[in-house]
GROMACS .gro file of C-alpha atoms in nm:
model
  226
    1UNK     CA    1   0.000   0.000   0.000
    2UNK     CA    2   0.117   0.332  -0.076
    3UNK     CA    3   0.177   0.587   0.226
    4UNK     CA    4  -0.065   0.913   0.250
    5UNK     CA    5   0.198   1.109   0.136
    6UNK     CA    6   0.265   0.890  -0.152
    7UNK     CA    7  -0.139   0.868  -0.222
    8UNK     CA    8  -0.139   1.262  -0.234
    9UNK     CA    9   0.168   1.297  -0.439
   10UNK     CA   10   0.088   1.027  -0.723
   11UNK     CA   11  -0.295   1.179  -0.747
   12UNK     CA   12  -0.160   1.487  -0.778
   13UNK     CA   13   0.078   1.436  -1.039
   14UNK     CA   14  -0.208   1.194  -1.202
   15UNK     CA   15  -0.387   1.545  -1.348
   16UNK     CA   16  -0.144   1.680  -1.587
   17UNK     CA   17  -0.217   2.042  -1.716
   18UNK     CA   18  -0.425   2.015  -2.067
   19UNK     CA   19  -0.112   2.250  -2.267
   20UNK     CA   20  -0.220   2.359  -2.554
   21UNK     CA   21  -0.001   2.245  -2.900
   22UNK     CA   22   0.217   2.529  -3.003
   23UNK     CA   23   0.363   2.520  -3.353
   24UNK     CA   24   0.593   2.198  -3.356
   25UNK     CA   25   0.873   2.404  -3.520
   26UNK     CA   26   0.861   2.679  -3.236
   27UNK     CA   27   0.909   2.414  -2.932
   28UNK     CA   28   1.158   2.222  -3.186
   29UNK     CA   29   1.373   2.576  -3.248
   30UNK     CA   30   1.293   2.660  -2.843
   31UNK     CA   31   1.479   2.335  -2.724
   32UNK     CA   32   1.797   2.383  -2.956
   33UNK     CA   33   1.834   2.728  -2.827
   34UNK     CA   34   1.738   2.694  -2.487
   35UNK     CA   35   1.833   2.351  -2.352
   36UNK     CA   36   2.125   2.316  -2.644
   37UNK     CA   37   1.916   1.964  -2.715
   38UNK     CA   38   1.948   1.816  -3.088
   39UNK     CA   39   1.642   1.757  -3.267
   40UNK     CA   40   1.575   1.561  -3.537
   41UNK     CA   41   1.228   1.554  -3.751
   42UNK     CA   42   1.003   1.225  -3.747
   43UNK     CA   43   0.709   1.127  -3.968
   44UNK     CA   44   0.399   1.337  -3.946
   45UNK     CA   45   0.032   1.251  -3.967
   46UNK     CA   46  -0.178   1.260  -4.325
   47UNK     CA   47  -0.515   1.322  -4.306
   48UNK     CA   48  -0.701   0.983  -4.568
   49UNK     CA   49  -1.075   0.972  -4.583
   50UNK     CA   50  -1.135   1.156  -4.293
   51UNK     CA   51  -0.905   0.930  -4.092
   52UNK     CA   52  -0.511   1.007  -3.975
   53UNK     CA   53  -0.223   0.744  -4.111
   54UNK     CA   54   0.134   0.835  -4.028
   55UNK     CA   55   0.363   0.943  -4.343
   56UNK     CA   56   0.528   0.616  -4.322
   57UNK     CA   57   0.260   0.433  -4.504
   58UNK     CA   58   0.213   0.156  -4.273
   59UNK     CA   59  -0.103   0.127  -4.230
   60UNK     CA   60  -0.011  -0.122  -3.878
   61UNK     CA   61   0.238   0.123  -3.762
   62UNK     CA   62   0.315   0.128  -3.389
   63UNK     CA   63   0.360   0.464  -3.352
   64UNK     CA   64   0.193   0.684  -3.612
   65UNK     CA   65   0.296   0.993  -3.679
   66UNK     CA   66   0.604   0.967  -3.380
   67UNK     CA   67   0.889   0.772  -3.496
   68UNK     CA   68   1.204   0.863  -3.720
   69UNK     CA   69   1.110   0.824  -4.093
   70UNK     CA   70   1.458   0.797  -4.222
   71UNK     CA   71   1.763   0.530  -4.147
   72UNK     CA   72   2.016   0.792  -4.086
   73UNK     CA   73   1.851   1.002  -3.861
   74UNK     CA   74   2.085   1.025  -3.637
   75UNK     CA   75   2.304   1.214  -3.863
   76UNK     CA   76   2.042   1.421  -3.920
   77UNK     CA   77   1.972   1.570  -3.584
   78UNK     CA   78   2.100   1.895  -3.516
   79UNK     CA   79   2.141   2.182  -3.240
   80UNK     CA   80   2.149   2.496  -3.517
   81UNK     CA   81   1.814   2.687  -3.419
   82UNK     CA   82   1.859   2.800  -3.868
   83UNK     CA   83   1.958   2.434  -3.941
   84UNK     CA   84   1.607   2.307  -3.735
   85UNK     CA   85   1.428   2.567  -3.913
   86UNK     CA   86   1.487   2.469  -4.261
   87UNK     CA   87   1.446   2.078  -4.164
   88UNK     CA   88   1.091   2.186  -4.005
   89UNK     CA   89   1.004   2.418  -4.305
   90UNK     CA   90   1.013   2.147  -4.568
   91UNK     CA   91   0.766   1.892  -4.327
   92UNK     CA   92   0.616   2.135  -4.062
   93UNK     CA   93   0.405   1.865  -3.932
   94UNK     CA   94   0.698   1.652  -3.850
   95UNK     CA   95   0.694   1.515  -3.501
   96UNK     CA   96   0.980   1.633  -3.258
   97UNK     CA   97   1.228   1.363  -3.190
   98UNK     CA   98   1.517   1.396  -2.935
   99UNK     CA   99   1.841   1.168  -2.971
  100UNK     CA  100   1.940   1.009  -2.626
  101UNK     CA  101   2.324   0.949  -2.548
  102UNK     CA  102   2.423   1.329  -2.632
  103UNK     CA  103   2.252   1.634  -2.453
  104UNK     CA  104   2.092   1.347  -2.209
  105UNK     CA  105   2.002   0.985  -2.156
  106UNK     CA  106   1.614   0.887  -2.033
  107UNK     CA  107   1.460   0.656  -1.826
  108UNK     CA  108   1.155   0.527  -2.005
  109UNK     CA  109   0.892   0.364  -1.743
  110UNK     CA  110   0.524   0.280  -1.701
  111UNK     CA  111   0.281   0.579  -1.644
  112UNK     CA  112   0.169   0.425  -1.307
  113UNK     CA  113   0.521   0.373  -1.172
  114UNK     CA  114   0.649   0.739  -1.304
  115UNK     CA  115   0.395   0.889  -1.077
  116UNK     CA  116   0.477   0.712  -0.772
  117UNK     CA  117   0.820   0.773  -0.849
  118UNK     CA  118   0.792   1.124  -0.900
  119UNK     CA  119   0.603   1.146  -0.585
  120UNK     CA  120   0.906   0.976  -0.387
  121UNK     CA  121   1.126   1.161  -0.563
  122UNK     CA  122   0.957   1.497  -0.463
  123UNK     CA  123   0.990   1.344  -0.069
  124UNK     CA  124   1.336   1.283  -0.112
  125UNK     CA  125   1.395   1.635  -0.230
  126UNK     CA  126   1.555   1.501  -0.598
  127UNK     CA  127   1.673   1.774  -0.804
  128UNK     CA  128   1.459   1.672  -1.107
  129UNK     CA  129   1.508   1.724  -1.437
  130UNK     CA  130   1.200   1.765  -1.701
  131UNK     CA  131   0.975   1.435  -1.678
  132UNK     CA  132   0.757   1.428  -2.015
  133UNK     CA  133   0.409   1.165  -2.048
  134UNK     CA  134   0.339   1.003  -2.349
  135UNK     CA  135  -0.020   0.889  -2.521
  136UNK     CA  136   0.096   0.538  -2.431
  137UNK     CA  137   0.087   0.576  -2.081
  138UNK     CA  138   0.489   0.564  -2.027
  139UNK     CA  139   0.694   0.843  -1.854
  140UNK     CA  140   1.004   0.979  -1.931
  141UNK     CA  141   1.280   1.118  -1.702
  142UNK     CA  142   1.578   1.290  -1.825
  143UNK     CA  143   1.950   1.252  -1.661
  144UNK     CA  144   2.294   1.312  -1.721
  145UNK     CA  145   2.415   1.116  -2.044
  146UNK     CA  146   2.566   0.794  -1.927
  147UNK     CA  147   2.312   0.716  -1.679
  148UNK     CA  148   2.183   0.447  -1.929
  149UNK     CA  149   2.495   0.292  -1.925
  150UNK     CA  150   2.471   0.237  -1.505
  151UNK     CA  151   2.155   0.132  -1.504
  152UNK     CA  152   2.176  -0.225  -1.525
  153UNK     CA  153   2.440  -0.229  -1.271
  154UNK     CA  154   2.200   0.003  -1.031
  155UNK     CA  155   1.953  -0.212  -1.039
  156UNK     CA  156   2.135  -0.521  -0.949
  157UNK     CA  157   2.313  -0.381  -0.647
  158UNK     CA  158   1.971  -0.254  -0.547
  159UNK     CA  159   1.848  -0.608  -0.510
  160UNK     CA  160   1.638  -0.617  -0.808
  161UNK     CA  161   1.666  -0.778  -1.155
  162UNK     CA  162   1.700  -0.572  -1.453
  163UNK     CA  163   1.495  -0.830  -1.714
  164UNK     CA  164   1.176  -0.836  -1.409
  165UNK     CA  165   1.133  -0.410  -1.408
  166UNK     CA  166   0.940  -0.263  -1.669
  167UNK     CA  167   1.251   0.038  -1.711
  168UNK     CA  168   1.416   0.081  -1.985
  169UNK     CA  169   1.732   0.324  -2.012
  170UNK     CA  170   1.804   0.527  -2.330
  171UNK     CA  171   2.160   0.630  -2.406
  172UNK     CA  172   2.335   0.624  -2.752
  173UNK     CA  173   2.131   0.514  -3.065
  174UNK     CA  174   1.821   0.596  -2.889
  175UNK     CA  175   1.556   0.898  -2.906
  176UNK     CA  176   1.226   1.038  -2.735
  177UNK     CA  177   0.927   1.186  -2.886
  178UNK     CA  178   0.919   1.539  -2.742
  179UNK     CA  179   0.585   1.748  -2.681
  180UNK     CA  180   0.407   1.882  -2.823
  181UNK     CA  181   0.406   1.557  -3.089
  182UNK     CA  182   0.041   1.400  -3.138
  183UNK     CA  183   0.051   1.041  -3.190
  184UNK     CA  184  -0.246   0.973  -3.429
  185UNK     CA  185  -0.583   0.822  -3.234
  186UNK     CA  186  -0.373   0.856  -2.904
  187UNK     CA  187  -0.359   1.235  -2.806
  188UNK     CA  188  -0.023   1.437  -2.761
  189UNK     CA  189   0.325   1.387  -2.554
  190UNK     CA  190   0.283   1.594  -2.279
  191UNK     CA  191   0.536   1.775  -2.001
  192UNK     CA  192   0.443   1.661  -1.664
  193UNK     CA  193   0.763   1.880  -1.577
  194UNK     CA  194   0.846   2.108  -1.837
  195UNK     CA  195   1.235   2.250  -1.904
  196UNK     CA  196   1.299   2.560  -1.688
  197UNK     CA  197   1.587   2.714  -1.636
  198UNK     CA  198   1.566   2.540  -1.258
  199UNK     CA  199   1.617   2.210  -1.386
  200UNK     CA  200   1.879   2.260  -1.661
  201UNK     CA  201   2.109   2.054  -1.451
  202UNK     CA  202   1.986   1.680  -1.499
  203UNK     CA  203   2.044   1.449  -1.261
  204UNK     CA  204   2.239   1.116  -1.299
  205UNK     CA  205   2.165   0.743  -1.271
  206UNK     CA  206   2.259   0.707  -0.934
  207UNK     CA  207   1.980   0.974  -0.733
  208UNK     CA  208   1.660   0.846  -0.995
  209UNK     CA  209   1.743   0.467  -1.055
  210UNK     CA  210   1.661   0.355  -0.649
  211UNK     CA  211   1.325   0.522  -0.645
  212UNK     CA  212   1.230   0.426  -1.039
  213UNK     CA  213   1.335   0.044  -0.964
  214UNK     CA  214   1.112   0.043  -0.632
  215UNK     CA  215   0.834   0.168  -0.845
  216UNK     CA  216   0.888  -0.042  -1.082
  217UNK     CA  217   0.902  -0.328  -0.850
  218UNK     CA  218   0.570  -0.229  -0.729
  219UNK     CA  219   0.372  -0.174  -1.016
  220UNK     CA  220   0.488  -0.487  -1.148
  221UNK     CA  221   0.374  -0.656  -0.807
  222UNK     CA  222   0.071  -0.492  -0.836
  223UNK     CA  223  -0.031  -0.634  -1.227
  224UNK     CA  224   0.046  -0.981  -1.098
  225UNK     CA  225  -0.224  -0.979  -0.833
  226UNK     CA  226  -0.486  -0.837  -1.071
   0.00000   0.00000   0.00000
């Protein structure tokens, strides 16, 4: 069972502000000049009979609309406010992607679990960095690059094992979809702590991987008993 304090903090967190989409080129050019993040440009959705497909064409695609639509895109990702601007200006419907490994790593977790973590985290006094909420019901933290590369380790000498915890760690070779990107049929990635100038120094592995595993461990205990 989750303490009172814990109750409060995850229902709190639970009702995320409704932020209204801003043009997707503005937040991309916003988070190469302020945060110094790369961004690269994804697929976008086409509107077919009424109905939204992603750009890729698959009409079974995972992700529609929020997913790199070329094989060298990480070449392609850039921190040039001009250079986003002219990427943005031939697709301006492109979704906002963010390359992991570089600027920052992520820790990529269940919605359910994110919360309670958060509202630990928030207990423990963790200097956070931004925390963004995707349509899928999966939270992302951002830390120091080369927390994804600890991780595993983390989690072992915590007592847990990495292959039962529903957390995965981005580093190198991997991206996030950034807000305001709208995954077609699913609704919009969302910040459930936006970039401020406050939390422009990310944390590393070590002060978010104890209270994400424990989260983890719980939600996972939790689905097993339902």
């Amino acid at each position: 069972m989750l303490s009172v304090e814990e109750t409060k903090g995850v229902t709190e967190a639970a009702h995320i502000p409704q932020q209204r989409g801003e043009p997707l080129l503005d937040n991309a050019v916003r988070y190469a000049e302020e945060r110094h993040w790369e961004v690269f440009p994804g697929t976008w959705l086409e509107t077919d009979g009424g109905l939204e497909r992603c750009s890729c064409g698959d009409e079974a695609c995972a992700a529609p609309g929020a997913h790199p639509f070329r094989p060298d895109w990480a070449a392609q990702a850039t921190g040039s406010p001009a250079a986003v601007r002219r990427l943005w200006g031939a697709h301006p419907g492109a979704s906002i992607l963010l390359p992991t490994g570089r600027t920052f790593d992520a820790f990529d977790v269940p919605e359910s679990a994110g919360f309670l973590a958060l509202a630990r985290m928030e207990r423990m006094d963790v200097a956070l960095g931004p925390v963004a909420c995707g349509p899928d019901r999966r939270m992302v933290f951002f830390a120091l690059p080369g927390a994804a590369a600890k991780a595993e380790g983390l989690i072992r000498g915590l007592g847990w094992s990495p292959a039962g915890l529903d957390l995965v760690a981005k580093g190198e070779g991997g991206y996030v979809v950034a807000p305001p990107t709208r995954v077609a049929g699913q609704g919009a990635v969302q910040w459930v702590r936006r970039p401020t100038h406050a939390n422009r120094w990310l944390p590393d592995a070590e002060e978010l991987i104890s209270p994400l595993a424990y989260a983890c461990g719980r939600d996972a205990a939790a689905a097993r008993t339902r």
